[in-house]
mmCIF file of C-alpha atoms and ligand atoms in Angstrom:
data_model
loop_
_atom_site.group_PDB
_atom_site.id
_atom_site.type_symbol
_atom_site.label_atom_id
_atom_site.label_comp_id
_atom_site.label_asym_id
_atom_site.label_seq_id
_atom_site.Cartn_x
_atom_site.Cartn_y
_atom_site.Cartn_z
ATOM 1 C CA UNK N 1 55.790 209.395 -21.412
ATOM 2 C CA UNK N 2 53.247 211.985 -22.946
ATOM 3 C CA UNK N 3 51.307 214.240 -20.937
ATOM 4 C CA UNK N 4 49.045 216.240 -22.869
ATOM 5 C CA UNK N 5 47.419 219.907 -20.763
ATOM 6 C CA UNK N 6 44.342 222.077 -21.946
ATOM 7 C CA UNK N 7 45.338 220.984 -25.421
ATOM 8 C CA UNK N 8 43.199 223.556 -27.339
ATOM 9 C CA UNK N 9 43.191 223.682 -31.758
ATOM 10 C CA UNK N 10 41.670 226.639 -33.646
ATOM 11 C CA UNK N 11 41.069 226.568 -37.545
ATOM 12 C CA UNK N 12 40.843 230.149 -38.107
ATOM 13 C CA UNK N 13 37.190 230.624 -35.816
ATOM 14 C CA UNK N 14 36.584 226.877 -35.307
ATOM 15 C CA UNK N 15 37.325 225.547 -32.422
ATOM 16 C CA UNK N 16 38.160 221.821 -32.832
ATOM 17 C CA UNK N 17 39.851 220.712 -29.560
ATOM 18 C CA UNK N 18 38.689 222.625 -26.470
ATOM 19 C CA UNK N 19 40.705 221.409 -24.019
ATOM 20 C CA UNK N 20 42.131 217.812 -23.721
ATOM 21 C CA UNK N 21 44.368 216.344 -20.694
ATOM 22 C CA UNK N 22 45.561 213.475 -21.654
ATOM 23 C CA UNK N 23 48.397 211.355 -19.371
ATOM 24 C CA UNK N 24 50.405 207.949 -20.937
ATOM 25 C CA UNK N 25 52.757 205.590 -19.287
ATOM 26 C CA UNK N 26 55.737 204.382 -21.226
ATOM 27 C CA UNK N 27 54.574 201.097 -23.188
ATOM 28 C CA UNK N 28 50.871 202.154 -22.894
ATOM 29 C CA UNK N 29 48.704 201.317 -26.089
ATOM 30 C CA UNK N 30 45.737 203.831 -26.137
ATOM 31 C CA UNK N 31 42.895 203.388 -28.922
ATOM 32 C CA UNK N 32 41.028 206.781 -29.388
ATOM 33 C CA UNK N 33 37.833 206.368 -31.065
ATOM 34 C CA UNK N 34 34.852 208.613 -31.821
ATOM 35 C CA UNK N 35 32.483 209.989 -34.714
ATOM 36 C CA UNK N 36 33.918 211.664 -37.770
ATOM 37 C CA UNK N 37 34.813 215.598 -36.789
ATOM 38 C CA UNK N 38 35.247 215.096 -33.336
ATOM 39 C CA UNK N 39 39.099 216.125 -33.449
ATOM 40 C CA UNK N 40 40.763 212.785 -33.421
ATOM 41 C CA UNK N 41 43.239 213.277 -36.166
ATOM 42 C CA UNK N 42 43.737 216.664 -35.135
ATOM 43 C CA UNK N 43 44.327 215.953 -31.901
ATOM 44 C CA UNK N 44 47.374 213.299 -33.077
ATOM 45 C CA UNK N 45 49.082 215.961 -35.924
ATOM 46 C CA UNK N 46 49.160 218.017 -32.668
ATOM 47 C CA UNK N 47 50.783 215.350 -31.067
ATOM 48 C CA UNK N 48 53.966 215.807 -33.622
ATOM 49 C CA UNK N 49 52.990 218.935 -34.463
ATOM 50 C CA UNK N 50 52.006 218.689 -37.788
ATOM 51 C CA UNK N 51 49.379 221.131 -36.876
ATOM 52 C CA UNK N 52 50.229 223.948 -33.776
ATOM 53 C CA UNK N 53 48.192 223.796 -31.180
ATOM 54 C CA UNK N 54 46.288 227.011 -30.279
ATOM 55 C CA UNK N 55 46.568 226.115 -26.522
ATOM 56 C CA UNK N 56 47.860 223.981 -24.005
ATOM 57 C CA UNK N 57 50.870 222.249 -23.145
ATOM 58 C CA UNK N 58 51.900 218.824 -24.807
ATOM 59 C CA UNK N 59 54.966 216.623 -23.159
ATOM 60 C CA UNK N 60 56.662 213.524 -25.075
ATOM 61 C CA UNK N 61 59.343 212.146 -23.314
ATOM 62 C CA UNK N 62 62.098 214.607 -22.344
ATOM 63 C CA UNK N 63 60.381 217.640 -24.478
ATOM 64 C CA UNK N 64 57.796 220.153 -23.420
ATOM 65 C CA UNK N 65 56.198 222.594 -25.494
ATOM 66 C CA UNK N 66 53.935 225.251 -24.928
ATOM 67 C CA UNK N 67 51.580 225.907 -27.699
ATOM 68 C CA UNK N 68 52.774 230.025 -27.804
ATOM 69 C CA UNK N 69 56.753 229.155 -27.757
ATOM 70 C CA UNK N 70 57.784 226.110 -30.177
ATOM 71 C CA UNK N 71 61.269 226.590 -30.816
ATOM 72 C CA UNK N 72 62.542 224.476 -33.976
ATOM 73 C CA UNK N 73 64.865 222.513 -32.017
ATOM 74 C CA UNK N 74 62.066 221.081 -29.758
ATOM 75 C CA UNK N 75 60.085 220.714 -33.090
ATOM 76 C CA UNK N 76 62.579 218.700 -34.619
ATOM 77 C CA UNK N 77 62.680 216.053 -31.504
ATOM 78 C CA UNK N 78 59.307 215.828 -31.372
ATOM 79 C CA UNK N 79 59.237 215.441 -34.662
ATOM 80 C CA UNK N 80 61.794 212.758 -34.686
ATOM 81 C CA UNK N 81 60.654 210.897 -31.663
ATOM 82 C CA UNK N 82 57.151 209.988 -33.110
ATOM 83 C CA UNK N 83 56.459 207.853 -35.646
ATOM 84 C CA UNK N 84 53.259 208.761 -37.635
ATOM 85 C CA UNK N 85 51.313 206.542 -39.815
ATOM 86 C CA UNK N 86 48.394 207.532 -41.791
ATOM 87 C CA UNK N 87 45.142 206.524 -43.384
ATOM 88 C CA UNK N 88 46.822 206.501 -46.945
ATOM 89 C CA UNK N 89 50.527 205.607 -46.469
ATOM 90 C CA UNK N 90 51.930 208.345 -47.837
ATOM 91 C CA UNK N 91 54.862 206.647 -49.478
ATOM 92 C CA UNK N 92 57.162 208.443 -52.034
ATOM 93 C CA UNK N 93 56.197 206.710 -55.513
ATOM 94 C CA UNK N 94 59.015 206.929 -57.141
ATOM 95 C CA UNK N 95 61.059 205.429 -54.055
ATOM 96 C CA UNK N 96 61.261 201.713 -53.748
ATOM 97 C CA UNK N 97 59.865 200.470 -50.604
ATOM 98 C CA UNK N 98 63.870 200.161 -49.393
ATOM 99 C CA UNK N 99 64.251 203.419 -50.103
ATOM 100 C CA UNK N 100 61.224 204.840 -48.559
ATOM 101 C CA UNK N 101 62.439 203.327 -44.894
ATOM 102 C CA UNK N 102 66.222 204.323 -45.818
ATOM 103 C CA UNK N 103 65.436 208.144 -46.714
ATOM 104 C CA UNK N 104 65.548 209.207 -43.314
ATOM 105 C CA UNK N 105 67.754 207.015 -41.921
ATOM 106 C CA UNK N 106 70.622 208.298 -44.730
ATOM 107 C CA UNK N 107 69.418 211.807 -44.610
ATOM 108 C CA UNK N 108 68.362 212.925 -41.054
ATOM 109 C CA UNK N 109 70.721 210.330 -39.129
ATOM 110 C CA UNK N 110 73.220 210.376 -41.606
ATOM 111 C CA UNK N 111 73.916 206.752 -41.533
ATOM 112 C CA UNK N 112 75.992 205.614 -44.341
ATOM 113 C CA UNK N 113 74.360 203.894 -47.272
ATOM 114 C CA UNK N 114 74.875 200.074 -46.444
ATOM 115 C CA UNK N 115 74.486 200.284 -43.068
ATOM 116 C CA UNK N 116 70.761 202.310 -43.563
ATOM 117 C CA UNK N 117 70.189 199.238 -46.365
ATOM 118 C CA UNK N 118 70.694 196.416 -43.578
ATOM 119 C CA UNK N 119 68.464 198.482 -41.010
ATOM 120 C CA UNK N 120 66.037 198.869 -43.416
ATOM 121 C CA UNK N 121 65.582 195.122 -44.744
ATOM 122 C CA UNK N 122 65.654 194.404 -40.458
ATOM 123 C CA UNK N 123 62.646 196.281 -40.638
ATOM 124 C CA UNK N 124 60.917 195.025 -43.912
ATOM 125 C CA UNK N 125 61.607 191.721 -42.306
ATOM 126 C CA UNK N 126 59.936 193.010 -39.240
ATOM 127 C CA UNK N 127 56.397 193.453 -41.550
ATOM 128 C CA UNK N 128 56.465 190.710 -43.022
ATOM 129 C CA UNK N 129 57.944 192.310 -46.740
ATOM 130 C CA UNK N 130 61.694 190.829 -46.737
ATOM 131 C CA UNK N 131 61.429 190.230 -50.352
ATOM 132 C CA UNK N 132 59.625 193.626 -51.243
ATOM 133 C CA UNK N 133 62.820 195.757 -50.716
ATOM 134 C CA UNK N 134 63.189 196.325 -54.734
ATOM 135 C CA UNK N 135 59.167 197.116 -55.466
ATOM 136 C CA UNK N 136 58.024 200.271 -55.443
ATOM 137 C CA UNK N 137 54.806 201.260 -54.065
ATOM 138 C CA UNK N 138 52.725 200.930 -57.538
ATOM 139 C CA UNK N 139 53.322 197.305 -57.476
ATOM 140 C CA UNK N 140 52.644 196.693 -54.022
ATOM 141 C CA UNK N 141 49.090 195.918 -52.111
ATOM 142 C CA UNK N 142 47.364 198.207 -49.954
ATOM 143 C CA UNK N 143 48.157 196.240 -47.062
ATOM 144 C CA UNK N 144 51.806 195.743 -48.430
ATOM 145 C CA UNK N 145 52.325 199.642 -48.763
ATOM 146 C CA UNK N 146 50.510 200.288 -45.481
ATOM 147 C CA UNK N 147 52.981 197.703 -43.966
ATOM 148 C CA UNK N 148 55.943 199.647 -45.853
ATOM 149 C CA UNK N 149 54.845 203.093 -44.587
ATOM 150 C CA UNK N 150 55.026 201.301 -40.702
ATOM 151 C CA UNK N 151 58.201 200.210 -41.416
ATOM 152 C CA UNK N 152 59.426 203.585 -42.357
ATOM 153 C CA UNK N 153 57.760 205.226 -39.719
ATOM 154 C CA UNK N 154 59.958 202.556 -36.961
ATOM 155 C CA UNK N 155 63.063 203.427 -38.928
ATOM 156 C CA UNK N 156 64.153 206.255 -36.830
ATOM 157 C CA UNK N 157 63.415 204.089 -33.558
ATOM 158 C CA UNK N 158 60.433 206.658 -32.055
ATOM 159 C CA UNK N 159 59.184 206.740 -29.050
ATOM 160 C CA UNK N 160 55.562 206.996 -29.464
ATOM 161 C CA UNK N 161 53.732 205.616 -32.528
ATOM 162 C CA UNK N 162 50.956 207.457 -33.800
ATOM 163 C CA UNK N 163 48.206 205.571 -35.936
ATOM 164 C CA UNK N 164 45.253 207.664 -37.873
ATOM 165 C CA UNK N 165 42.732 204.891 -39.173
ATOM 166 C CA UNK N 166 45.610 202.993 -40.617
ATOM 167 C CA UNK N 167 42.989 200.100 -42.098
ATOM 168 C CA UNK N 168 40.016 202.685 -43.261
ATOM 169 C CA UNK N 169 41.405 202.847 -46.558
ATOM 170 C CA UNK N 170 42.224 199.085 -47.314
ATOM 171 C CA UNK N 171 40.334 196.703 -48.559
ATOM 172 C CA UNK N 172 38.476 194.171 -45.991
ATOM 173 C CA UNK N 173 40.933 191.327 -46.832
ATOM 174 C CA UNK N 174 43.741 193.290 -45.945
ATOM 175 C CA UNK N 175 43.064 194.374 -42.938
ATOM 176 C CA UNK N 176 44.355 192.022 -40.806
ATOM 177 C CA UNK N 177 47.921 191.639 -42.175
ATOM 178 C CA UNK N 178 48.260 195.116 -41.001
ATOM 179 C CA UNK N 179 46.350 194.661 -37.592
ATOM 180 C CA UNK N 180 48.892 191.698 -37.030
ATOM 181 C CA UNK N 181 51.716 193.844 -37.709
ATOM 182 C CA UNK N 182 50.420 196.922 -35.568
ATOM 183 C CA UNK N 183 49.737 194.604 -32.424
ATOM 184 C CA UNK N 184 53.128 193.157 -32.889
ATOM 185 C CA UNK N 185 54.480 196.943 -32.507
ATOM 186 C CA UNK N 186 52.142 197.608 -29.317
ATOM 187 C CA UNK N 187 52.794 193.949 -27.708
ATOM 188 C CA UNK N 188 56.927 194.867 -28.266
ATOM 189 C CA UNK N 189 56.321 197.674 -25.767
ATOM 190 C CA UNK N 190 56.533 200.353 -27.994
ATOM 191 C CA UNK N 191 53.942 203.414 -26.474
ATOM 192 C CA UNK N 192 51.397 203.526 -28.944
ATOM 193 C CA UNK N 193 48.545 205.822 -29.680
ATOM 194 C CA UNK N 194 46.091 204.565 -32.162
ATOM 195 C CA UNK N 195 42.767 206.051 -33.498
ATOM 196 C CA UNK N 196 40.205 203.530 -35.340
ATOM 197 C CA UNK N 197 37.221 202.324 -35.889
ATOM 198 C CA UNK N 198 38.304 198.352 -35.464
ATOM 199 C CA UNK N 199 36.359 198.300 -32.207
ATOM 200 C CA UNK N 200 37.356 194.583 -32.062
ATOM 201 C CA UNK N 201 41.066 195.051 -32.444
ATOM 202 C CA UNK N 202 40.630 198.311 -30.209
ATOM 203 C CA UNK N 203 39.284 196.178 -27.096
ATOM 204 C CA UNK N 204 42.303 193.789 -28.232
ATOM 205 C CA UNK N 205 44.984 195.548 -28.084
ATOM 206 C CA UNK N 206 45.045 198.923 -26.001
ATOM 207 C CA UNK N 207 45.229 198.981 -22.267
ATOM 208 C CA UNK N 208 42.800 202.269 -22.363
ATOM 209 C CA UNK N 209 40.360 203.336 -24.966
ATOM 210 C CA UNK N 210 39.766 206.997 -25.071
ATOM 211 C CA UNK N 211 36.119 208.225 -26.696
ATOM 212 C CA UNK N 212 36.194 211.912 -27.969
ATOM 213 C CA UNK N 213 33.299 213.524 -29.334
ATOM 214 C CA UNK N 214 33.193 217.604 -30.223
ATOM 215 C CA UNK N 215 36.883 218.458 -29.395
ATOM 216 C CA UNK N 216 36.645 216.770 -25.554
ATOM 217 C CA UNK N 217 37.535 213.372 -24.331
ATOM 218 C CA UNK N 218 33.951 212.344 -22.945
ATOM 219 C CA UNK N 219 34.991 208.744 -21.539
ATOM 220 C CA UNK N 220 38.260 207.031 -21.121
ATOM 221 C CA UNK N 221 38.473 203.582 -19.327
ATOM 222 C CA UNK N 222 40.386 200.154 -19.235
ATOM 223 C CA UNK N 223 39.040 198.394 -22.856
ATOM 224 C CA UNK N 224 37.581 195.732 -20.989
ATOM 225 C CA UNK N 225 34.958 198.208 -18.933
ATOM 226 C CA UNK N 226 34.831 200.592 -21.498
ATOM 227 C CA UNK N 227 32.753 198.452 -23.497
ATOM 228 C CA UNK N 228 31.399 196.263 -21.501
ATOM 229 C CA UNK N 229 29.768 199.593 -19.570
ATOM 230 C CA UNK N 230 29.938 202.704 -21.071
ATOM 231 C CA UNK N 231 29.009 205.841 -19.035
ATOM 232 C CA UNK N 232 28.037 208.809 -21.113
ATOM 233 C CA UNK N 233 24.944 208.169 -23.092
ATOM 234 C CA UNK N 234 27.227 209.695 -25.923
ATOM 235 C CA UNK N 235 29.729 206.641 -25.919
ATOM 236 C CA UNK N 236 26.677 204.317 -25.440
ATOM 237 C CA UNK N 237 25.172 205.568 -28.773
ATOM 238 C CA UNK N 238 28.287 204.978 -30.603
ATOM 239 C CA UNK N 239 29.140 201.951 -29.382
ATOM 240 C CA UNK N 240 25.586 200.511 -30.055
ATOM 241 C CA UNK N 241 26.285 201.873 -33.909
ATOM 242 C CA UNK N 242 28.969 199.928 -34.618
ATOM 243 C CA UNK N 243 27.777 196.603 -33.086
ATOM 244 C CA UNK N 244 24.816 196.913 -35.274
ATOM 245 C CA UNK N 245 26.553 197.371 -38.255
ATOM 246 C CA UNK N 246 29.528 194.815 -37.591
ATOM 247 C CA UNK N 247 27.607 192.709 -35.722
ATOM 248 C CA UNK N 248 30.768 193.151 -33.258
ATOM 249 C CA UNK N 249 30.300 190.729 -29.835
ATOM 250 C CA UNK N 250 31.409 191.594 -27.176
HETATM 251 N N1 LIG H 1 43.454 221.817 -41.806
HETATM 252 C C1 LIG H 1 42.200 222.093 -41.414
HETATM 253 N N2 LIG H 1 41.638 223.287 -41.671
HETATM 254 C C2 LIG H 1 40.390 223.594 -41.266
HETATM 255 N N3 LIG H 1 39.603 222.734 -40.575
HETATM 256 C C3 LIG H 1 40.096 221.534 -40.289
HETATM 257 C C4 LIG H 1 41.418 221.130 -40.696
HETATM 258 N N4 LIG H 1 41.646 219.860 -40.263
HETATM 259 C C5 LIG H 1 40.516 219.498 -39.623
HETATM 260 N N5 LIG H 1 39.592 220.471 -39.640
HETATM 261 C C6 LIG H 1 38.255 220.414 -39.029
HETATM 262 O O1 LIG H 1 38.407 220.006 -37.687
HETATM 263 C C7 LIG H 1 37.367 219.122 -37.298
HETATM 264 C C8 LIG H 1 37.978 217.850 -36.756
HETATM 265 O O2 LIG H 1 38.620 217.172 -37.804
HETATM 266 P P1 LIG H 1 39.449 215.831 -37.582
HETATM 267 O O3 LIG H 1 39.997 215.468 -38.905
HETATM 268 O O4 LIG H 1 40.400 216.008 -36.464
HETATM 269 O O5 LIG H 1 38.286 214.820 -37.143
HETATM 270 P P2 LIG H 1 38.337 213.245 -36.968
HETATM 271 O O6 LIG H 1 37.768 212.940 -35.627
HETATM 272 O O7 LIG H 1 39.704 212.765 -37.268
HETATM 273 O O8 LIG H 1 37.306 212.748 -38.081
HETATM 274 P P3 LIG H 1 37.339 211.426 -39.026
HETATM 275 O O9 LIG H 1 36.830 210.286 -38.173
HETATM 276 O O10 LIG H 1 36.389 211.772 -40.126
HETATM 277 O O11 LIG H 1 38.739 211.235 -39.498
HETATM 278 C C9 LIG H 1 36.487 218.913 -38.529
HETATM 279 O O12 LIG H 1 35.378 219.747 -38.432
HETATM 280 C C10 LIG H 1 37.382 219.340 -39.668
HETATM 281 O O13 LIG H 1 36.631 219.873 -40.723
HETATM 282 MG MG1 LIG H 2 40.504 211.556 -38.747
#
């Protein structure tokens, strides 16, 4: 489903990713996790190519690109074919939360008004916001516009999903409702890529949880082993970080 080659990212002389390979099966959920800097969003907005990669080969599905010749129309299905969710939702404020999941449906798909509408309230169902079709994003929760910006993100039926930190900017009591809503997307068999610092709901949900650190995947391993015995002193450190500060059992 997405194989990822020598993935390499300059910013100007910086050298963020220096190389990932990176292989996932249809349905796969994959948690990436690692210290702040070490190229994890980067390595996603290369993903659907919100950023070019400097290097490196990335497939999704059917499409291939090489990093030195993206042509627009394999831009556009990449685009298209991943659904990205990030940290702060990114909805349009002055679009009701309908409206926010119907935008693309009416004006990249070209669905006809009504017809978007029902898909749309299929998917506000879908988080758990049925009756939120009319609000707009100012009178909705962080959780609630997090949940919104998921739902908008499914509308054009992607392939992959890609999640940056989706919970780091809500408050603690919200977190779940949109954990609950995120495993419900990985469980449905929906290939998932996820990066987060929910260790617990990491270990929960993925099949594989990838640790990067300075542009490089260090360790990757089933969730179960991976934390249970980490191999690089690198991953060990991190780990033992977190369960100190979130008293996280294991
Ligand atoms: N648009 C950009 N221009 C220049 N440098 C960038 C840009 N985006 C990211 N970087 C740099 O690339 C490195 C990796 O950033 P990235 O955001 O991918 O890290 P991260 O692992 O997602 O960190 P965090 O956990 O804090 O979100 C950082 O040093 C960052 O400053
Ligand atoms: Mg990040």
């Amino acid at each position: 489903m997405v194989k990822i080659t020598n993935l390499q990212k300059y910013f100007k002389r910086h050298h963020v990713l220096k190389g990932i390979n990176l292989a996932i099966k249809e349905g796969e959920t994959v948690a990436i996790i690692g210290p702040s800097g070490s190229g994890k969003s980067t390595l996603l907005r290369c993903m659907n190519l919100l950023e070019r990669p400097s290097e490196g080969t990335i497939q999704i599905g059917d499409t291939t690109l090489e990093a030195h010749h993206i042509d627009k129309m394999s831009l556009l299905q990449v685009r298209r074919s991943t659904g990205m969710v990030f940290q702060n939702y990114n909805l349009f404020a002055n679009k009701t939360s309908l409206e926010n999941i119907t935008e693309a449906l009416i004006t990249v798909k070209k669905i006809e008004k009504g017809e978007a509408e029902k898909i749309g309230y299929a998917l506000l169902n879908t988080v758990g916001l049925g009756d939120k079709g009319n609000h707009y994003p100012s009178g909705l929760s962080g959780g609630q516009q997090q949940r919104v910006a998921i739902a908008r993100a499914l509308a054009l039926n992607p392939k992959l999903m890609l999640f940056d930190e989706p919970t780091s900017a809500l408050d603690p009591e919200l977190v779940q409702e949109v954990l609950q809503v995120i495993r419900n997307i990985a469980n449905g068999g929906l290939t998932t890529i996820i990066v987060t610092h929910e260790l617990e709901f990491a270990r929960d949900i993925a099949d594989r949880i990838i640790f990067m650190d300075e542009g490089l995947i260090i360790e990757e391993n089933n969730a179960k082993d991976f934390f249970v015995s980490p191999q690089h002193p690198r991953t060990r450190k991190f780990i033992e970080k977190f369960t100190q500060q979130s008293l996280y059992y294991i």
